[in-house]
Every structure is written in structure tokens, then in C-alpha cells.
């Protein structure tokens, strides 16, 4: 990459063309698992030691929130080790100021569940993107459990002001398959009287279920339903966070769409609720091999060997996309360099992520010369086959996953792609551009 630090933080960065991705790489820790480790570690008794922690801005927001509630958390800059001195189920203290969740929807929604059950008052807010994102999906069921939550737009948007209460368990069918919603209710449920049952239309990622069990809570799972009981205590433990498959996804696609690639990505989490990207890419003709499969801290892990692959356009449904929900932008890039058209539907949720990812990807693809049609719940992309794109300038709208996806598209461009707002990659993948430069064959 030719960008200097000033270029990155000053605004735009010119992502370079490349003939392939070669060598070995380890991606930073899983964002979802890193959040949950801090949250459960804080309300457990005793010490929780986390290795492989993702030092992204979203996860630092979670650490900041629990420090503000009186939890001692040792974490040094540029270290993936975090030590949390948990104070037990009744150990959180009223924060002295508003909690700032930055850009992080996971911090906000999961903590809202937890705060609803604490015997104190708290306010949570975030950046301009987060303040636009829907919160009613958590506020409504938490209110049914007895929580008292006020917020902008009748509880629909941040800031939310929460007066914690003694909650009661409920049986709730969620209107959307969302791990953030399910987890918010589980974190409220472990404090509530009786049982909390959450049924989803389809099964979302299950990291909270797995980690709660690791900390000693009783979690019952039956297809798309989860049950938790009020618990007297969680026990601190050691957590080894695997690499984030959502971060690996950029490199997987980058390797597939370039002619001279062979890339080994070590230590990636391959929880079946997250491996939709592998299934989708295999359906498109992509070659990815799982090696050295193992389990760490209750989560499946593997090394991924990826090779250059001629891709073909396919139909992708909402059910196929759910376990790849964060991979929509990079799937669009795979589609852009496939032979034939790809049609993605059932993806309405993508409109309320860090940006409206359907609109933003459609705009970015058009700007670099990839023909596409936006649908209300998805997109149709006309693949370029083996042709390359000229390149150009795009706006990431401050969305980390858009910036990283377009950096991979730049590999197949003549002139590179200028990415505005490239610093957003720090939300989930600090060091992304350095890693890309290291494995890129120019
Ligand atoms: C996450 C759940 C997903 C995902 C987000 C992380 C989590 O959000 O998009 O990046 O850690 O629970 P939704 O629950 O809104 O689908």
C-alpha cells in the first residue's frame, strides 16, 4: 500500500492492484467472541483471562463500558491479552457518566439487556451511525420483562436511559434472527426470575450460548430456541479467542479473485453459525480447504487454505446469507468478478447495519464500473468474469466492511481504488492494510 498514516487517518487511501495473495496470515480475534468475553468476565466471580482478544475500536468500547461500571480490566495497547477481575452477578456499579458505545451495535444491544437488570440508572449512546440503528427490537421485549427504558423516538434510537429493575423471564418469539437481540435477552434472563425462552425464525450465531455454558450457566438449546434460567453465579475462566472468520472473509475472496493466489489463514473460528461465507463461495466454485480442525474455548477452529478460483454467479437466499450476515459486502465483490449474474435476496437486515450496506455497495460497485441493480431486500450483480475493472474512487460511509471489501476489489483493478474513510477498518481489523500489503503479489 502506498498510503502513509496521514493518508489513512486524513481521509482516503489508494488501495492497489495485485496479481494474487500468497503466503500465510493470521487475522485478529473474533469480534463477537471478544465482546462476550469481557461482558461475561465482568459479571463472573474471579479472574477471566482472554487471549487472542480483538483490539478493535468496537471491543475497546465494551472494555470502556465495564470499566465505567467499576470493573478492573487489564489491557495494554497493542496486546491481545485482557485480564478481567470479575465482581460477580451483583458487582456492577452505577456508571458516573453516559456510556459511549462508539460504532458498536453489539456493545449497545447486549449491554442494554444487562443494564435492564441492574439496580441502578444508566444512559447509553454512540456515534452518528449507531444513533440511527434500530433499538426497539431490544427495548420492546426487555420492557415485557419489566425493564424501564426510555429513548429517542419512543425507545427506538439511542441515547437510551435505563432504570434497572428486578426482571421476570418471558417466552418471546423474535421478529428477526439477530444474535444481538437473542443475547440481550439471555443476558437479562440470567438475572430474571424464572425462565427466559427465546425463539428465533432462524438460528443466529450462538457464541453467547457457548460462552455462557463455559462460564457455568445452564443453557438449553432446541433447534431455534434457547432457554436460560436465573443463575446465582458464573465462574471466571480462560478464553482463547479464535481468528474472526468475518475478517478472514476479505482475504478468502481476495485470494479467489486474483490469478496467482495460494493463501493459508491460520486459526480461524469455524462455528457453523458463522461459516456461511465458505458455503456461499463453494457454491460459486471457490476453493477453500479446512485443515487442522480443533476446538478452543468451546468454539470450532481451523486453518483455511484458499486458492485462485474461477467463480460463477449464483442465487443467494436470506437463509444462506444469515450465517454470512456480515459478509454481504465481500460476497458482492466475489459476485462482481464471477462469470454471470448473482442475485442476493432476503437481506433486508443489511439496510440497518453500520451503513445501509445494500445502498452503499450498489453505489460503490457502480462507481468502479460493475453493473448492478439494487433490490428492496438485496442486489443483482452482473459479474465481470475474467475482465478487470478500471478503478476509481468510492465512499465507505465510515463502514469498516465496505472499506475492506473495496480494497479487495482494487486487486482486480487497473489503477487501484481510492477509498474514502479507510480509517474505519480499525473498528474490526486494526492493521488490515499492512497485512494486505504483506501477502499481496504486485
Ligand atoms: C453480532 C450479531 C450480528 C452481526 C454483528 C455482530 C453479534 O448482528 O451483524 O456484526 O456479535 O451478536 P445482528 O444481531 O443485528 O444480526
Short mmCIF file of C-alpha atoms and ligand atoms in Angstrom, two decimals:
data_model
loop_
_atom_site.label_atom_id
_atom_site.label_comp_id
_atom_site.label_asym_id
_atom_site.label_seq_id
_atom_site.Cartn_x
_atom_site.Cartn_y
_atom_site.Cartn_z
CA UNK A 1 0.00 0.00 0.00
CA UNK A 2 1.32 3.43 -0.76
CA UNK A 3 -0.68 5.21 1.88
CA UNK A 4 1.00 6.92 4.78
CA UNK A 5 -0.55 7.10 8.24
CA UNK A 6 -1.65 10.65 7.45
CA UNK A 7 -3.41 9.46 4.31
CA UNK A 8 -5.28 6.80 6.24
CA UNK A 9 -6.44 8.99 9.08
CA UNK A 10 -6.76 12.11 6.96
CA UNK A 11 -9.43 10.56 4.75
CA UNK A 12 -8.75 8.46 1.70
CA UNK A 13 -6.35 5.68 0.84
CA UNK A 14 -5.42 4.29 -2.59
CA UNK A 15 -5.86 0.51 -2.47
CA UNK A 16 -3.54 -1.12 -5.00
CA UNK A 17 -4.00 -3.71 -7.76
CA UNK A 18 -2.43 -7.13 -7.22
CA UNK A 19 -1.96 -10.42 -9.08
CA UNK A 20 -2.59 -12.59 -6.06
CA UNK A 21 -2.43 -13.15 -2.30
CA UNK A 22 0.37 -15.52 -1.28
CA UNK A 23 1.81 -16.91 1.91
CA UNK A 24 0.41 -17.16 5.43
CA UNK A 25 -1.64 -14.89 7.60
CA UNK A 26 -3.42 -14.82 10.95
CA UNK A 27 -6.40 -12.49 11.26
CA UNK A 28 -7.25 -10.69 14.54
CA UNK A 29 -9.57 -12.25 17.11
CA UNK A 30 -13.30 -12.72 16.64
CA UNK A 31 -15.21 -9.53 17.38
CA UNK A 32 -18.38 -11.20 18.70
CA UNK A 33 -16.47 -13.57 20.99
CA UNK A 34 -14.18 -10.78 22.27
CA UNK A 35 -17.21 -8.68 23.30
CA UNK A 36 -18.84 -11.56 25.12
CA UNK A 37 -15.62 -12.49 26.96
CA UNK A 38 -15.44 -9.02 28.52
CA UNK A 39 -19.14 -8.95 29.37
CA UNK A 40 -19.32 -12.40 30.98
CA UNK A 41 -15.89 -11.98 32.61
CA UNK A 42 -17.12 -8.79 34.28
CA UNK A 43 -20.17 -10.43 35.89
CA UNK A 44 -18.38 -13.69 36.75
CA UNK A 45 -16.66 -14.33 40.06
CA UNK A 46 -12.88 -14.43 39.87
CA UNK A 47 -10.44 -13.74 37.08
CA UNK A 48 -11.11 -14.25 33.37
CA UNK A 49 -8.03 -14.29 31.16
CA UNK A 50 -8.64 -13.68 27.48
CA UNK A 51 -6.04 -14.36 24.80
CA UNK A 52 -6.48 -13.51 21.12
CA UNK A 53 -8.71 -10.58 22.09
CA UNK A 54 -9.59 -8.26 19.19
CA UNK A 55 -8.18 -4.84 19.92
CA UNK A 56 -10.67 -3.17 17.56
CA UNK A 57 -12.48 0.04 18.43
CA UNK A 58 -15.80 -1.78 18.97
CA UNK A 59 -14.29 -4.08 21.57
CA UNK A 60 -12.47 -1.23 23.27
CA UNK A 61 -15.92 0.39 23.65
CA UNK A 62 -17.06 -2.70 25.57
CA UNK A 63 -13.99 -2.57 27.83
CA UNK A 64 -14.67 1.15 28.44
CA UNK A 65 -18.28 0.44 29.40
CA UNK A 66 -17.36 -2.16 32.04
CA UNK A 67 -14.53 -0.06 33.42
CA UNK A 68 -17.12 2.71 33.81
CA UNK A 69 -19.17 0.25 35.89
CA UNK A 70 -16.25 -0.33 38.26
CA UNK A 71 -14.69 -3.47 36.78
CA UNK A 72 -10.91 -3.69 36.78
CA UNK A 73 -9.78 -4.76 33.31
CA UNK A 74 -6.08 -5.03 32.47
CA UNK A 75 -5.42 -4.39 28.84
CA UNK A 76 -2.37 -2.75 27.32
CA UNK A 77 -2.27 -1.13 23.90
CA UNK A 78 -1.12 -3.49 21.12
CA UNK A 79 -1.81 -6.54 23.25
CA UNK A 80 -4.33 -9.27 22.59
CA UNK A 81 -4.33 -10.32 26.26
CA UNK A 82 -7.08 -8.99 28.51
CA UNK A 83 -7.49 -9.85 32.19
CA UNK A 84 -10.86 -9.11 33.79
CA UNK A 85 -11.30 -9.12 37.54
CA UNK A 86 -14.95 -10.10 37.69
CA UNK A 87 -17.06 -8.91 40.61
CA UNK A 88 -19.89 -11.41 40.34
CA UNK A 89 -23.54 -11.08 39.36
CA UNK A 90 -24.17 -8.17 41.76
CA UNK A 91 -20.84 -6.40 41.29
CA UNK A 92 -21.53 -3.76 38.64
CA UNK A 93 -21.71 -0.17 39.90
CA UNK A 94 -23.75 2.73 38.55
CA UNK A 95 -21.68 4.50 35.86
CA UNK A 96 -20.90 8.13 36.68
CA UNK A 97 -21.46 9.28 33.10
CA UNK A 98 -23.12 8.30 29.83
CA UNK A 99 -21.71 5.06 28.37
CA UNK A 100 -20.34 5.68 24.87
CA UNK A 101 -20.60 2.58 22.67
CA UNK A 102 -18.94 4.31 19.70
CA UNK A 103 -19.84 2.44 16.49
CA UNK A 104 -20.69 -0.83 18.21
CA UNK A 105 -24.18 -2.29 17.89
CA UNK A 106 -23.12 -5.41 19.79
CA UNK A 107 -21.90 -3.39 22.79
CA UNK A 108 -25.13 -1.40 22.80
CA UNK A 109 -27.69 -4.13 22.42
CA UNK A 110 -26.07 -6.72 24.69
CA UNK A 111 -25.31 -4.18 27.43
CA UNK A 112 -28.88 -2.84 27.26
CA UNK A 113 -30.06 -6.32 28.26
CA UNK A 114 -27.58 -6.49 31.10
CA UNK A 115 -28.26 -2.95 32.35
CA UNK A 116 -32.01 -3.54 32.42
CA UNK A 117 -31.47 -5.96 35.30
CA UNK A 118 -29.03 -3.86 37.38
CA UNK A 119 -30.21 -1.91 40.43
CA UNK A 120 -29.09 1.46 39.03
CA UNK A 121 -29.63 4.12 36.38
CA UNK A 122 -27.57 4.28 33.19
CA UNK A 123 -27.57 6.01 29.81
CA UNK A 124 -26.02 4.58 26.66
CA UNK A 125 -25.28 6.34 23.37
CA UNK A 126 -22.94 6.08 20.37
CA UNK A 127 -21.70 7.69 17.16
CA UNK A 128 -23.94 9.11 14.44
CA UNK A 129 -24.25 5.75 12.63
CA UNK A 130 -25.16 3.87 15.82
CA UNK A 131 -27.70 6.51 16.83
CA UNK A 132 -29.60 5.75 13.61
CA UNK A 133 -29.77 1.98 14.20
CA UNK A 134 -32.98 0.35 15.47
CA UNK A 135 -33.13 -0.34 19.22
CA UNK A 136 -36.83 -1.08 19.57
CA UNK A 137 -36.15 -4.74 18.82
CA UNK A 138 -34.38 -4.99 22.22
CA UNK A 139 -36.34 -2.33 24.11
CA UNK A 140 -39.73 -3.98 23.45
CA UNK A 141 -39.01 -7.47 24.84
CA UNK A 142 -36.92 -6.09 27.71
CA UNK A 143 -39.90 -3.90 28.64
CA UNK A 144 -42.07 -7.04 28.63
CA UNK A 145 -39.59 -8.49 31.15
CA UNK A 146 -40.25 -5.46 33.36
CA UNK A 147 -37.40 -3.13 32.30
CA UNK A 148 -37.84 0.61 32.30
CA UNK A 149 -36.12 2.07 29.22
CA UNK A 150 -36.64 5.48 27.65
CA UNK A 151 -35.06 6.61 24.42
CA UNK A 152 -35.33 8.84 21.41
CA UNK A 153 -38.21 8.07 19.01
CA UNK A 154 -40.15 6.31 21.73
CA UNK A 155 -37.32 3.97 22.64
CA UNK A 156 -36.41 3.37 19.01
CA UNK A 157 -33.00 5.05 18.99
CA UNK A 158 -30.04 5.97 21.19
CA UNK A 159 -29.50 7.53 23.61
CA UNK A 160 -31.33 5.06 25.83
CA UNK A 161 -31.86 5.78 29.53
CA UNK A 162 -32.28 2.62 31.58
CA UNK A 163 -33.62 2.33 35.12
CA UNK A 164 -32.69 -1.19 36.16
CA UNK A 165 -35.35 -3.38 37.79
CA UNK A 166 -35.94 -6.91 39.01
CA UNK A 167 -36.99 -8.65 35.79
CA UNK A 168 -39.17 -11.67 35.12
CA UNK A 169 -38.48 -14.33 32.49
CA UNK A 170 -40.62 -14.35 29.35
CA UNK A 171 -41.21 -16.55 26.32
CA UNK A 172 -40.51 -14.46 23.26
CA UNK A 173 -40.53 -15.09 19.52
CA UNK A 174 -38.11 -12.65 17.91
CA UNK A 175 -39.32 -10.93 14.71
CA UNK A 176 -35.78 -11.13 13.23
CA UNK A 177 -32.97 -13.65 13.54
CA UNK A 178 -30.48 -11.47 15.43
CA UNK A 179 -27.75 -12.68 17.77
CA UNK A 180 -27.59 -9.25 19.34
CA UNK A 181 -31.28 -9.38 20.23
CA UNK A 182 -31.12 -13.00 21.41
CA UNK A 183 -28.03 -12.27 23.51
CA UNK A 184 -29.56 -9.13 25.07
CA UNK A 185 -32.50 -11.24 26.27
CA UNK A 186 -30.21 -14.02 27.50
CA UNK A 187 -28.10 -11.55 29.49
CA UNK A 188 -31.26 -10.11 31.02
CA UNK A 189 -32.64 -13.64 31.50
CA UNK A 190 -29.77 -14.85 33.70
CA UNK A 191 -30.78 -12.12 36.20
CA UNK A 192 -34.56 -12.57 35.85
CA UNK A 193 -36.98 -14.60 37.98
CA UNK A 194 -37.96 -17.85 36.28
CA UNK A 195 -37.09 -18.99 32.80
CA UNK A 196 -36.47 -16.91 29.68
CA UNK A 197 -37.23 -18.63 26.36
CA UNK A 198 -36.20 -17.03 23.08
CA UNK A 199 -37.33 -18.46 19.77
CA UNK A 200 -35.85 -17.13 16.53
CA UNK A 201 -37.27 -17.50 13.00
CA UNK A 202 -33.85 -18.95 12.05
CA UNK A 203 -30.80 -19.69 14.20
CA UNK A 204 -28.42 -16.74 14.53
CA UNK A 205 -24.80 -17.01 15.73
CA UNK A 206 -24.57 -18.90 19.03
CA UNK A 207 -21.46 -17.51 20.74
CA UNK A 208 -23.40 -16.33 23.82
CA UNK A 209 -24.90 -19.78 24.33
CA UNK A 210 -21.48 -21.44 24.06
CA UNK A 211 -19.72 -18.95 26.32
CA UNK A 212 -22.42 -18.89 29.00
CA UNK A 213 -22.07 -22.69 29.22
CA UNK A 214 -18.28 -22.29 29.55
CA UNK A 215 -18.82 -19.89 32.48
CA UNK A 216 -21.08 -22.46 34.15
CA UNK A 217 -24.61 -21.30 33.28
CA UNK A 218 -27.30 -23.73 32.25
CA UNK A 219 -28.36 -23.08 28.66
CA UNK A 220 -30.82 -25.34 26.89
CA UNK A 221 -30.96 -25.30 23.11
CA UNK A 222 -33.65 -26.87 20.95
CA UNK A 223 -33.41 -26.02 17.23
CA UNK A 224 -34.03 -22.26 17.04
CA UNK A 225 -34.99 -21.88 20.72
CA UNK A 226 -32.79 -21.06 23.69
CA UNK A 227 -33.74 -21.26 27.40
CA UNK A 228 -31.86 -19.69 30.28
CA UNK A 229 -32.63 -19.66 33.99
CA UNK A 230 -31.86 -17.14 36.64
CA UNK A 231 -28.35 -18.03 37.79
CA UNK A 232 -26.66 -17.45 41.12
CA UNK A 233 -23.20 -17.12 39.71
CA UNK A 234 -20.79 -17.51 36.79
CA UNK A 235 -17.20 -18.63 37.21
CA UNK A 236 -14.32 -16.74 35.61
CA UNK A 237 -12.34 -18.80 33.09
CA UNK A 238 -9.69 -18.75 30.38
CA UNK A 239 -10.84 -17.85 26.89
CA UNK A 240 -8.78 -18.29 23.77
CA UNK A 241 -10.49 -16.23 21.05
CA UNK A 242 -10.14 -17.67 17.52
CA UNK A 243 -9.46 -15.50 14.45
CA UNK A 244 -12.55 -13.77 13.09
CA UNK A 245 -13.96 -15.51 10.00
CA UNK A 246 -15.59 -12.20 9.08
CA UNK A 247 -12.09 -10.68 8.84
CA UNK A 248 -10.67 -13.75 7.08
CA UNK A 249 -13.50 -13.43 4.52
CA UNK A 250 -11.86 -10.43 2.84
CA UNK A 251 -8.64 -12.37 2.27
CA UNK A 252 -10.51 -15.52 1.20
CA UNK A 253 -12.30 -13.61 -1.56
CA UNK A 254 -9.20 -11.55 -2.42
CA UNK A 255 -7.27 -14.79 -2.97
CA UNK A 256 -10.03 -16.40 -5.05
CA UNK A 257 -10.48 -13.48 -7.47
CA UNK A 258 -6.78 -12.99 -8.29
CA UNK A 259 -4.86 -15.28 -10.68
CA UNK A 260 -1.75 -16.18 -8.64
CA UNK A 261 -3.05 -16.94 -5.15
CA UNK A 262 -2.39 -19.55 -2.52
CA UNK A 263 -3.05 -18.33 0.99
CA UNK A 264 -3.10 -20.12 4.34
CA UNK A 265 -5.12 -18.32 7.03
CA UNK A 266 -4.32 -19.80 10.42
CA UNK A 267 -6.57 -20.21 13.47
CA UNK A 268 -9.94 -19.08 12.12
CA UNK A 269 -13.20 -19.65 14.05
CA UNK A 270 -15.42 -22.02 12.04
CA UNK A 271 -18.54 -22.10 14.21
CA UNK A 272 -21.28 -23.42 11.88
CA UNK A 273 -23.44 -20.35 12.60
CA UNK A 274 -20.66 -18.27 11.02
CA UNK A 275 -19.35 -20.32 8.08
CA UNK A 276 -22.00 -19.24 5.56
CA UNK A 277 -19.25 -17.45 3.63
CA UNK A 278 -17.49 -20.76 2.96
CA UNK A 279 -20.74 -22.39 1.77
CA UNK A 280 -21.65 -19.44 -0.46
CA UNK A 281 -18.17 -19.27 -2.01
CA UNK A 282 -18.07 -23.04 -2.57
CA UNK A 283 -21.45 -22.76 -4.31
CA UNK A 284 -19.84 -20.12 -6.57
CA UNK A 285 -16.99 -22.54 -7.35
CA UNK A 286 -14.46 -21.27 -4.77
CA UNK A 287 -11.71 -23.50 -3.42
CA UNK A 288 -11.24 -23.37 0.36
CA UNK A 289 -9.96 -26.27 2.40
CA UNK A 290 -10.31 -26.62 6.20
CA UNK A 291 -7.16 -28.05 7.81
CA UNK A 292 -6.13 -28.90 11.36
CA UNK A 293 -9.69 -28.67 12.75
CA UNK A 294 -9.82 -28.31 16.54
CA UNK A 295 -11.88 -26.81 19.38
CA UNK A 296 -10.78 -23.90 21.58
CA UNK A 297 -12.85 -22.48 24.46
CA UNK A 298 -15.96 -24.24 23.16
CA UNK A 299 -15.59 -22.88 19.60
CA UNK A 300 -14.50 -24.84 16.48
CA UNK A 301 -11.30 -23.54 14.86
CA UNK A 302 -9.39 -24.44 11.65
CA UNK A 303 -6.69 -23.24 9.27
CA UNK A 304 -8.07 -22.26 5.86
CA UNK A 305 -6.20 -22.90 2.63
CA UNK A 306 -7.54 -20.75 -0.21
CA UNK A 307 -6.60 -20.89 -3.88
CA UNK A 308 -7.35 -18.85 -7.00
CA UNK A 309 -10.81 -19.95 -8.16
CA UNK A 310 -12.91 -19.17 -11.22
CA UNK A 311 -16.25 -18.12 -9.69
CA UNK A 312 -19.72 -18.29 -11.23
CA UNK A 313 -22.82 -16.21 -10.47
CA UNK A 314 -25.46 -17.86 -8.22
CA UNK A 315 -28.74 -17.17 -6.38
CA UNK A 316 -28.23 -16.47 -2.65
CA UNK A 317 -31.25 -16.54 -0.31
CA UNK A 318 -31.74 -14.94 3.12
CA UNK A 319 -31.35 -18.35 4.77
CA UNK A 320 -27.96 -18.83 3.10
CA UNK A 321 -26.92 -15.30 3.98
CA UNK A 322 -27.78 -15.44 7.73
CA UNK A 323 -24.59 -17.34 8.71
CA UNK A 324 -22.70 -14.86 6.50
CA UNK A 325 -24.67 -11.79 7.54
CA UNK A 326 -21.58 -9.56 7.91
CA UNK A 327 -20.08 -10.90 4.69
CA UNK A 328 -22.59 -9.32 2.29
CA UNK A 329 -20.13 -6.61 1.11
CA UNK A 330 -17.36 -9.09 0.33
CA UNK A 331 -19.81 -11.56 -1.27
CA UNK A 332 -20.73 -8.66 -3.59
CA UNK A 333 -17.05 -8.45 -4.59
CA UNK A 334 -16.91 -12.21 -5.27
CA UNK A 335 -20.04 -11.74 -7.42
CA UNK A 336 -18.50 -8.76 -9.23
CA UNK A 337 -15.68 -10.96 -10.57
CA UNK A 338 -17.76 -14.07 -11.20
CA UNK A 339 -18.97 -15.32 -14.59
CA UNK A 340 -22.67 -14.39 -14.94
CA UNK A 341 -25.13 -12.68 -12.61
CA UNK A 342 -25.52 -13.16 -8.84
CA UNK A 343 -28.85 -12.40 -7.22
CA UNK A 344 -28.97 -11.89 -3.44
CA UNK A 345 -32.42 -11.61 -1.78
CA UNK A 346 -33.90 -11.80 1.73
CA UNK A 347 -31.26 -9.39 3.03
CA UNK A 348 -33.39 -6.52 4.37
CA UNK A 349 -31.39 -6.51 7.64
CA UNK A 350 -28.40 -5.25 5.66
CA UNK A 351 -30.09 -1.87 5.43
CA UNK A 352 -29.69 -1.32 9.20
CA UNK A 353 -26.07 -2.35 9.73
CA UNK A 354 -23.13 0.08 10.25
CA UNK A 355 -24.40 1.62 6.99
CA UNK A 356 -27.21 0.72 4.58
CA UNK A 357 -24.94 -1.92 3.10
CA UNK A 358 -27.19 -2.65 0.10
CA UNK A 359 -27.27 1.00 -1.00
CA UNK A 360 -23.62 1.66 -0.18
CA UNK A 361 -22.32 -1.44 -2.01
CA UNK A 362 -24.54 -0.74 -5.00
CA UNK A 363 -23.14 2.80 -5.20
CA UNK A 364 -19.52 1.66 -4.73
CA UNK A 365 -19.81 -1.08 -7.37
CA UNK A 366 -21.35 1.37 -9.86
CA UNK A 367 -18.54 3.85 -9.23
CA UNK A 368 -15.89 1.28 -10.19
CA UNK A 369 -17.81 0.08 -13.23
CA UNK A 370 -19.61 -3.06 -12.00
CA UNK A 371 -23.21 -3.15 -13.27
CA UNK A 372 -25.76 -3.90 -10.57
CA UNK A 373 -29.39 -3.36 -9.63
CA UNK A 374 -30.46 -2.59 -6.07
CA UNK A 375 -33.49 -4.58 -4.84
CA UNK A 376 -35.55 -3.67 -1.75
CA UNK A 377 -34.07 -6.70 0.04
CA UNK A 378 -30.87 -7.38 -1.89
CA UNK A 379 -28.98 -6.80 -5.11
CA UNK A 380 -28.34 -8.27 -8.57
CA UNK A 381 -24.71 -8.03 -9.68
CA UNK A 382 -23.55 -8.59 -13.28
CA UNK A 383 -20.21 -10.37 -12.93
CA UNK A 384 -17.21 -9.19 -14.96
CA UNK A 385 -15.93 -12.76 -15.48
CA UNK A 386 -12.21 -12.60 -16.18
CA UNK A 387 -12.23 -8.90 -17.13
CA UNK A 388 -10.80 -6.36 -14.71
CA UNK A 389 -12.22 -3.01 -13.65
CA UNK A 390 -10.62 0.36 -14.26
CA UNK A 391 -10.82 1.52 -10.65
CA UNK A 392 -11.91 4.89 -9.33
CA UNK A 393 -12.94 6.49 -6.06
CA UNK A 394 -15.57 5.24 -3.59
CA UNK A 395 -17.00 6.30 -0.25
CA UNK A 396 -17.06 3.78 2.58
CA UNK A 397 -19.60 5.85 4.54
CA UNK A 398 -17.42 5.11 7.56
CA UNK A 399 -18.30 1.40 7.32
CA UNK A 400 -15.29 -0.84 8.00
CA UNK A 401 -16.55 -3.79 5.99
CA UNK A 402 -17.24 -1.64 2.91
CA UNK A 403 -13.70 -0.22 3.05
CA UNK A 404 -12.10 -3.69 3.32
CA UNK A 405 -14.29 -5.17 0.58
CA UNK A 406 -13.41 -2.41 -1.87
CA UNK A 407 -9.70 -2.85 -1.04
CA UNK A 408 -10.08 -6.44 -2.30
CA UNK A 409 -11.89 -5.24 -5.43
CA UNK A 410 -8.90 -2.96 -6.07
CA UNK A 411 -6.73 -6.06 -6.57
CA UNK A 412 -8.61 -6.63 -9.84
CA UNK A 413 -8.42 -3.00 -10.98
CA UNK A 414 -6.08 -1.29 -13.45
CA UNK A 415 -5.48 1.87 -11.42
CA UNK A 416 -6.44 0.97 -7.85
CA UNK A 417 -9.42 2.26 -5.87
CA UNK A 418 -9.34 5.36 -3.72
CA UNK A 419 -11.27 4.57 -0.54
CA UNK A 420 -12.66 7.45 1.45
CA UNK A 421 -12.98 6.80 5.21
CA UNK A 422 -10.45 3.95 5.16
CA UNK A 423 -9.58 4.50 8.86
CA UNK A 424 -12.89 2.79 9.71
CA UNK A 425 -11.11 -0.59 9.28
CA UNK A 426 -9.88 -0.09 12.87
CA UNK A 427 -13.40 -0.88 14.08
CA UNK A 428 -12.83 -4.60 13.49
CA UNK A 429 -9.41 -5.10 11.85
CA UNK A 430 -6.57 -2.85 13.02
CA UNK A 431 -3.58 -3.41 10.73
CA UNK A 432 -5.72 -4.59 7.81
CA UNK A 433 -3.88 -2.61 5.13
CA UNK A 434 -0.46 -3.69 6.45
CA UNK A 435 -1.50 -7.37 6.37
CA UNK A 436 -2.86 -6.99 2.84
CA UNK A 437 0.34 -5.38 1.67
CA UNK A 438 2.38 -8.20 3.17
CA UNK A 439 0.60 -11.00 1.24
CA UNK A 440 -0.22 -9.06 -1.94
CA UNK A 441 1.69 -10.12 -5.08
CA UNK A 442 2.20 -6.95 -7.11
C1 LIG B 1 -23.37 -9.77 16.12
C2 LIG B 1 -24.56 -10.08 15.52
C3 LIG B 1 -24.93 -9.61 14.18
C4 LIG B 1 -23.72 -9.13 13.40
C5 LIG B 1 -22.84 -8.23 14.23
C6 LIG B 1 -22.33 -8.97 15.45
C7 LIG B 1 -23.09 -10.26 17.49
O1 LIG B 1 -25.84 -8.53 14.29
O2 LIG B 1 -24.14 -8.44 12.23
O3 LIG B 1 -21.73 -7.79 13.46
O4 LIG B 1 -21.93 -10.21 17.94
O5 LIG B 1 -24.04 -10.72 18.14
P1 LIG B 1 -27.45 -8.74 14.39
O6 LIG B 1 -27.74 -9.38 15.69
O7 LIG B 1 -28.00 -7.36 14.29
O8 LIG B 1 -27.79 -9.60 13.21
#
